[in-house]
Every structure is written in structure tokens, then in C-alpha cells.
Amino acid sequence: MDTEALKKSLLKKFVEVTADRLQKIQLGVIDLEKPNAPQASDDVARELHTMKGEARMLGLAAVGQLAHAAEDLLKTTSEGKTPPRVATDLFLRACDVLADLLEDIPGAQEGNAGSEEMVRSLCAASGHPEPALKPSSPGGGGISRPARPLMAKKAPPPAPVAATGPGTAAPPAAPAATPETPPPRAEGEAQVERKSTGDRTIRVNVEILDAMGLVAGDLLVESARAKLRTEELDELLARFSRVGDGFLRFSEAFARSTEDRAHLDRMESDLHLLRDDVFRFVRTNADGLNALHGNLANLADSVSEARLVPLSTIFEAFPRAVRDIAHQQGKQVSLEIENTGVGV
């Protein structure tokens, strides 16, 4: 696979994964107004940091810039410097802008009016300077975020603010070192998250599952027919046994000499051996068919189950919709959805 084809493949995968990630972020930021806000904040931080890193690796600078600005706002919200309701409104708007950028690759790379306005709004609420659209990375990594490109575009004052906000008040060298400190921790957490979830779920084309379901169904039907043929074979063998017994009795009546009697004994012995071998084969074949039929039934059930999706995926948009309507009407609404793990 050439470089361009690989990049297109990675970009397609990023768009798919980020769409799911945005849904998780929306559900998480809504929880910033609830008692489980600390846990929700941690979950959203991991998703944002992972999105930022992946976007910058793929050259989607505007997505990375917007995720970075959202991270800064999330930090000030966790510190109690930004009201959760204000932050949640901005985060939800940012998710909409990011969703639009996923459908506008040039805009995701260079930014557009919507993304620029959203970054300004996030930074105004957090008090942090606007992150550079394309941070330089002398060492080749996407983690470091020097302040020099920011100083070239903006007035000099923002650089000291970025240095003193997150932690130690160090002079000029702090801007380059300070942003590097949080990302490695968050990145490690994001990798653990991906390993813990990625091993359990994969994306499979529905057409492939449908084809597998048809094959499993056909094999299941054929195994049922084989069981019926085994039952027919049992009846044939029972008839053969009756005919053999009758033949032996008939032969005994006509056995006159010792030679005839010896020949009859050999025939009787061969008939019994043949009958035992055939019945042994029938039993072995029946056991194999029963095991095959059970495995095919499990396969058909598994394929059918794989085509199901959790009920929660259908109602993912409800929390935000209920929150927006409640705010418009000036009411307090608590949405609870039960049995979200049921497959449909």
C-alpha cells in the first residue's frame, strides 16, 4: 500500500472513530453539571487529548487546535474558574463544529470561519491564549507545543500567561516545558483506554455479517437434513437386521452336511460383524452431526447477536436534546434511561 492510500485509509478510520468519540464527549460534558462531574471530566479529557494527538498526526490542524482549546477550558472548569453550565454550552457547540470539520477535510486541515470563531470563544471562557494552528515540532513529535509560533502570530504578553497558568511560575523556558508536562500522562491514560476497549470491539461491515448469517443459516439447515438422513439410515439398518436374521433362520433349515453348517457359521459371524460395524458407524456419525448442529446453531446465534446494537446507541442524542429543551423552557429535567445494554 502506497503512502497516499495509507493516509486515506487512516483518515477514513479517524473520521469513523472521532464521530463515536464526539458522542462520548457530548454525553460526558453534560455530566459536568451533575454530581459525577470529576469522573466525567477525566473521561472527556482523555477523549480530547487522544483526538488532538491523532488529528495532528494526520495533519488535521484545525481539529487539533479546537481540541486543544477545549482541553484548556475543561481544565479551568475542573478548577472551578469557569461555570459548568457555560462550559457545557461551549463544549456542545464545539462538538457540532468538530462534526462539521469531519465532513470538510480542507477546513479540518487549515481551519475555517466556524472553527476559528469557536476557538476564540473557548479561549475567551478559559482565559488561555489561542493555541497555534500548526505547532512546530522540531523533534518530530506532536506532543511539544512551543510558544514561539504563538508569539509570532500574537502579541508577546500571552506567552507569560501560558507559562504561569498551569503550574510553576518559571521565566521564558517554561512555555515550552509546561505544555509538555500534562500530555504524556493523558496520553498514557488514553492508550490504556484504547487497549481496554479495542480488544473487545471491532468494526465489521454489515454486509459481511449478513453474508455470514446466510452461510450459517444454510449450514444449519443442511445439518438438520443430515440428521433426518441419519434417522432414515437407522430404519434401513433395522430392516437389514431383520432380513439378515430371517436369512440365517432359513439357512439353518436347509443345512444338511457338516460343510454346509460350517459355511453357515461363517456367514452368521460375518453378518454379526457387519451389523456391529454399521451400528458403530451410525452412532459415531450421529454424535458428530449433533455436535456440528449445535456449533452451527451457536454460530447463527452469534452472528445474529453481532448485528445487534446496544439500546443506548439509539438514545445517545436524547440527553443533549432534553438538556437543550429544559434550558429553553427554564425547567429542571432529569433523564434516566434503563436497560441501555439490551441489544436491538
Coordinates of C-alpha atoms in Angstrom, one line a residue:
M1 CA 0.0 0.0 0.0
D2 CA 1.5 3.4 -1.0
T3 CA 1.7 6.3 1.3
E4 CA -1.3 8.2 -0.2
A5 CA -3.5 5.1 0.1
L6 CA -2.4 4.5 3.7
K7 CA -3.1 8.1 4.6
K8 CA -6.6 7.9 3.1
S9 CA -7.3 4.7 5.0
L10 CA -6.1 6.3 8.3
L11 CA -8.2 9.4 7.6
K12 CA -11.3 7.3 7.0
K13 CA -10.7 5.4 10.2
F14 CA -10.1 8.6 12.1
V15 CA -13.4 10.1 10.8
E16 CA -15.3 7.0 11.9
V17 CA -13.7 6.8 15.4
T18 CA -13.9 10.5 16.0
A19 CA -17.7 10.5 15.3
D20 CA -18.1 8.0 18.1
R21 CA -15.7 9.9 20.3
L22 CA -17.7 13.1 19.8
Q23 CA -20.8 11.3 21.0
K24 CA -18.9 10.2 24.1
I25 CA -17.7 13.7 24.7
Q26 CA -21.2 15.2 24.5
L27 CA -22.5 12.7 27.0
G28 CA -19.5 13.4 29.2
V29 CA -19.8 17.2 29.2
I30 CA -23.5 17.0 30.0
D31 CA -22.4 15.2 33.2
L32 CA -20.2 18.2 34.2
E33 CA -23.4 19.7 35.7
K34 CA -24.0 16.5 37.7
P35 CA -22.5 15.0 40.9
N36 CA -20.3 12.7 38.9
A37 CA -18.5 15.7 37.3
P38 CA -14.9 14.7 38.3
Q39 CA -15.2 11.3 36.6
A40 CA -16.9 12.8 33.6
S41 CA -14.1 15.5 33.4
D42 CA -11.4 12.8 33.4
D43 CA -13.2 10.8 30.6
V44 CA -13.7 13.9 28.5
A45 CA -10.0 14.9 29.0
R46 CA -8.8 11.5 27.7
E47 CA -11.1 11.7 24.6
L48 CA -10.0 15.2 23.8
H49 CA -6.3 14.5 24.2
T50 CA -6.5 11.4 22.1
M51 CA -8.4 13.3 19.4
K52 CA -5.9 16.1 19.4
G53 CA -2.9 13.8 19.0
E54 CA -4.5 11.7 16.3
A55 CA -5.6 14.8 14.4
R56 CA -2.2 16.4 14.4
M57 CA -0.6 13.2 13.2
L58 CA -2.9 13.2 10.2
G59 CA -2.4 16.9 9.5
L60 CA -5.8 18.0 10.6
A61 CA -4.5 21.1 12.3
A62 CA -7.9 22.8 12.9
V63 CA -9.3 19.7 14.7
G64 CA -6.2 19.6 16.9
Q65 CA -6.4 23.3 17.7
L66 CA -10.0 23.1 18.6
A67 CA -9.5 20.0 20.8
H68 CA -6.6 21.9 22.5
A69 CA -8.7 24.9 23.3
A70 CA -11.4 22.6 24.6
E71 CA -8.8 20.9 26.9
D72 CA -7.9 24.3 28.3
L73 CA -11.5 25.1 29.0
L74 CA -12.0 21.7 30.6
K75 CA -9.1 22.4 32.9
T76 CA -10.4 25.7 34.1
T77 CA -13.9 24.2 34.6
S78 CA -12.4 21.4 36.8
E79 CA -10.6 24.1 38.8
G80 CA -13.8 26.0 39.3
K81 CA -12.8 29.0 37.3
T82 CA -15.5 28.5 34.6
P83 CA -19.1 27.8 35.4
P84 CA -20.1 24.2 34.4
R85 CA -23.2 25.4 32.5
V86 CA -21.2 27.9 30.4
A87 CA -18.5 25.4 29.7
T88 CA -21.1 22.7 28.8
D89 CA -22.8 25.0 26.3
L90 CA -19.4 25.8 24.7
F91 CA -18.4 22.2 24.6
L92 CA -21.6 21.1 22.9
R93 CA -21.1 23.9 20.3
A94 CA -17.5 22.8 19.8
C95 CA -18.7 19.2 19.2
D96 CA -21.0 20.5 16.4
V97 CA -18.1 22.4 14.9
L98 CA -15.9 19.3 15.0
A99 CA -18.6 17.2 13.4
D100 CA -18.7 19.7 10.6
L101 CA -14.9 19.6 10.2
L102 CA -15.1 15.9 9.8
E103 CA -17.1 16.5 6.6
D104 CA -14.8 19.3 5.5
I105 CA -11.3 17.9 5.3
P106 CA -9.7 21.1 3.9
G107 CA -11.3 23.0 6.7
A108 CA -10.1 20.4 9.2
Q109 CA -6.6 21.0 7.9
E110 CA -6.5 24.8 7.6
G111 CA -9.4 25.9 9.6
N112 CA -12.5 27.9 8.6
A113 CA -14.6 30.7 10.0
G114 CA -16.6 28.4 12.2
S115 CA -13.6 26.7 13.8
E116 CA -11.7 30.0 14.3
E117 CA -14.8 31.6 16.0
M118 CA -15.2 28.5 18.2
V119 CA -11.5 28.6 19.3
R120 CA -11.9 32.2 20.2
S121 CA -15.0 31.5 22.3
L122 CA -13.4 28.6 24.1
C123 CA -10.2 30.7 24.9
A124 CA -12.3 33.7 26.0
A125 CA -14.1 31.5 28.5
S126 CA -10.9 29.7 29.7
G127 CA -8.7 32.7 29.8
H128 CA -6.0 30.8 27.9
P129 CA -4.3 32.1 24.8
E130 CA -5.4 30.7 21.5
P131 CA -3.3 27.6 20.6
A132 CA -1.3 27.7 17.4
L133 CA -3.0 26.2 14.4
K134 CA 0.2 24.3 13.4
P135 CA 2.6 23.9 16.4
S136 CA 6.1 23.4 15.3
S137 CA 7.7 20.1 16.4
P138 CA 11.5 20.2 16.0
G139 CA 11.9 16.7 17.5
G140 CA 9.3 15.2 15.1
G141 CA 6.7 14.6 17.8
G142 CA 3.2 16.1 18.1
I143 CA 3.3 16.5 21.9
S144 CA 5.5 19.5 22.4
R145 CA 3.9 22.9 21.8
P146 CA 6.4 25.6 21.8
A147 CA 5.3 29.2 22.4
R148 CA 7.3 30.7 19.6
P149 CA 4.8 30.2 16.8
L150 CA 2.1 31.7 19.1
M151 CA 4.3 34.7 19.8
A152 CA 4.9 35.3 16.1
K153 CA 1.1 35.5 15.5
K154 CA 0.1 37.1 18.7
A155 CA 1.4 39.9 20.9
P156 CA 4.2 38.9 23.3
P157 CA 2.0 39.1 26.5
P158 CA 0.1 35.8 26.0
A159 CA 3.3 33.7 26.4
P160 CA 3.9 34.5 30.1
V161 CA 0.2 33.8 30.7
A162 CA 0.6 30.3 29.3
A163 CA 3.7 29.8 31.4
T164 CA 2.2 30.8 34.7
G165 CA -1.3 29.3 34.4
P166 CA -0.8 25.6 34.5
G167 CA 1.8 25.3 37.2
T168 CA 5.2 26.7 38.2
A169 CA 6.0 30.3 37.6
A170 CA 9.2 30.0 35.6
P171 CA 10.6 32.6 33.2
P172 CA 10.9 32.2 29.4
A173 CA 11.8 28.5 29.3
A174 CA 8.5 27.5 31.0
P175 CA 6.2 27.9 27.9
A176 CA 7.9 25.1 26.0
A177 CA 8.2 22.8 29.1
T178 CA 4.8 23.5 30.7
P179 CA 2.6 22.2 28.0
E180 CA 4.7 19.1 27.7
T181 CA 4.1 18.0 31.3
P182 CA 0.3 17.1 31.2
P183 CA 0.2 15.5 27.7
P184 CA 2.4 12.4 28.5
R185 CA 0.2 11.5 31.4
A186 CA -3.0 12.0 29.5
E187 CA -1.6 10.2 26.5
G188 CA -0.7 7.1 28.6
E189 CA -4.2 7.1 30.0
A190 CA -5.7 7.3 26.5
Q191 CA -3.6 4.4 25.3
V192 CA -4.7 2.2 28.2
E193 CA -8.3 3.1 27.4
R194 CA -7.8 2.1 23.8
K195 CA -6.3 -1.2 24.8
S196 CA -9.1 -2.0 27.2
T197 CA -11.8 -1.2 24.7
G198 CA -10.2 -2.0 21.4
D199 CA -9.7 -5.7 22.4
R200 CA -13.4 -6.1 22.9
T201 CA -15.0 -4.5 19.9
I202 CA -14.1 -4.1 16.2
R203 CA -15.9 -2.5 13.3
V204 CA -17.4 -5.0 10.9
N205 CA -19.3 -4.3 7.7
V206 CA -22.9 -5.2 8.0
E207 CA -22.9 -6.8 4.5
I208 CA -20.2 -9.2 5.8
L209 CA -22.3 -10.1 8.8
D210 CA -25.3 -10.7 6.6
A211 CA -23.3 -13.0 4.3
M212 CA -22.0 -14.9 7.3
G213 CA -25.6 -15.1 8.7
L214 CA -26.8 -16.6 5.4
V215 CA -24.0 -19.2 5.3
A216 CA -24.6 -20.1 8.9
G217 CA -28.3 -20.5 8.2
D218 CA -27.7 -22.7 5.1
L219 CA -25.3 -24.9 7.0
L220 CA -27.8 -25.2 9.9
V221 CA -30.5 -26.3 7.5
E222 CA -28.1 -28.8 5.9
S223 CA -27.1 -30.2 9.2
A224 CA -30.8 -30.7 10.1
R225 CA -31.3 -32.6 6.8
A226 CA -28.3 -34.7 7.7
K227 CA -29.9 -35.7 11.0
L228 CA -33.0 -36.7 9.1
R229 CA -30.9 -38.9 6.7
T230 CA -29.3 -40.5 9.8
E231 CA -32.8 -41.4 11.0
E232 CA -33.6 -42.9 7.6
L233 CA -30.3 -44.9 7.8
D234 CA -31.4 -46.2 11.2
E235 CA -34.6 -47.5 9.6
L236 CA -32.7 -49.1 6.7
L237 CA -30.3 -50.8 9.1
A238 CA -33.2 -52.2 11.2
R239 CA -34.7 -53.6 8.1
F240 CA -31.4 -55.1 7.1
S241 CA -31.1 -56.7 10.5
R242 CA -34.5 -58.3 10.2
V243 CA -33.6 -59.6 6.7
G244 CA -30.3 -61.0 8.0
D245 CA -31.9 -62.8 10.9
G246 CA -34.5 -64.3 8.6
F247 CA -31.9 -65.4 6.2
L248 CA -29.9 -67.2 8.9
R249 CA -33.0 -69.0 10.1
F250 CA -33.9 -70.0 6.6
S251 CA -30.3 -71.3 6.0
E252 CA -30.3 -73.4 9.2
A253 CA -33.4 -75.2 7.9
F254 CA -31.5 -76.3 4.8
A255 CA -28.1 -77.1 6.4
R256 CA -27.7 -80.8 5.7
S257 CA -24.0 -81.5 5.9
T258 CA -21.1 -80.5 8.2
E259 CA -19.7 -78.4 5.4
D260 CA -22.9 -76.6 5.0
R261 CA -23.0 -76.0 8.7
A262 CA -19.5 -74.5 8.8
H263 CA -20.3 -72.3 5.8
L264 CA -23.5 -71.1 7.6
D265 CA -21.5 -70.3 10.8
R266 CA -19.0 -68.2 8.8
M267 CA -21.9 -66.3 7.2
E268 CA -23.5 -65.8 10.6
S269 CA -20.3 -64.5 12.0
D270 CA -19.7 -62.1 9.1
L271 CA -23.3 -60.8 9.4
H272 CA -22.9 -60.1 13.1
L273 CA -19.6 -58.3 12.5
L274 CA -21.1 -56.2 9.6
R275 CA -24.0 -55.3 11.8
D276 CA -21.8 -54.2 14.7
D277 CA -19.6 -52.1 12.4
V278 CA -22.6 -50.4 10.7
F279 CA -24.3 -49.6 14.1
R280 CA -20.9 -48.2 15.4
F281 CA -20.6 -46.0 12.3
V282 CA -24.2 -44.8 12.7
R283 CA -23.6 -43.9 16.4
T284 CA -20.4 -42.0 15.6
N285 CA -22.0 -40.2 12.7
A286 CA -25.0 -39.2 14.8
D287 CA -22.7 -37.8 17.6
G288 CA -20.7 -35.8 15.0
L289 CA -23.9 -34.5 13.5
N290 CA -25.3 -33.5 16.8
A291 CA -22.1 -31.6 17.7
L292 CA -22.0 -30.0 14.3
H293 CA -25.6 -28.9 14.5
G294 CA -25.0 -27.4 18.0
N295 CA -21.9 -25.5 16.8
L296 CA -23.8 -24.2 13.7
A297 CA -26.7 -23.1 15.9
N298 CA -24.3 -21.2 18.2
L299 CA -22.6 -19.6 15.1
A300 CA -26.0 -18.5 13.8
D301 CA -26.9 -17.0 17.2
S302 CA -23.6 -15.3 17.5
V303 CA -23.9 -13.7 14.0
S304 CA -27.4 -12.5 14.8
E305 CA -26.2 -11.1 18.1
A306 CA -23.3 -9.4 16.4
R307 CA -25.8 -7.5 14.2
L308 CA -27.5 -6.1 17.3
V309 CA -26.5 -2.7 18.8
P310 CA -27.0 -1.6 22.4
L311 CA -30.2 0.3 23.0
S312 CA -28.0 3.1 24.3
T313 CA -26.8 4.0 20.8
I314 CA -30.4 4.8 19.8
F315 CA -30.9 7.2 22.8
E316 CA -27.4 8.8 22.7
A317 CA -28.9 12.0 21.3
F318 CA -31.6 12.2 24.0
P319 CA -29.5 13.7 26.9
R320 CA -28.4 16.7 24.9
A321 CA -31.9 17.2 23.4
V322 CA -33.5 17.0 26.8
R323 CA -31.0 19.4 28.3
D324 CA -31.5 22.0 25.5
I325 CA -35.3 21.8 25.7
A326 CA -35.2 22.1 29.5
H327 CA -33.0 25.2 29.3
Q328 CA -35.2 26.8 26.7
Q329 CA -38.3 26.2 28.9
G330 CA -36.5 27.2 32.1
K331 CA -37.2 23.8 33.8
Q332 CA -35.2 21.2 35.6
V333 CA -35.4 17.8 33.9
S334 CA -33.7 14.6 34.9
L335 CA -33.4 12.0 32.1
E336 CA -33.0 8.3 33.1
I337 CA -32.8 5.5 30.5
E338 CA -32.8 2.0 31.9
N339 CA -31.7 -1.3 30.3
T340 CA -29.4 0.5 27.8
G341 CA -27.3 -2.6 27.3
V342 CA -30.2 -4.5 25.7
G343 CA -29.5 -5.3 22.1
V344 CA -31.9 -4.2 19.3

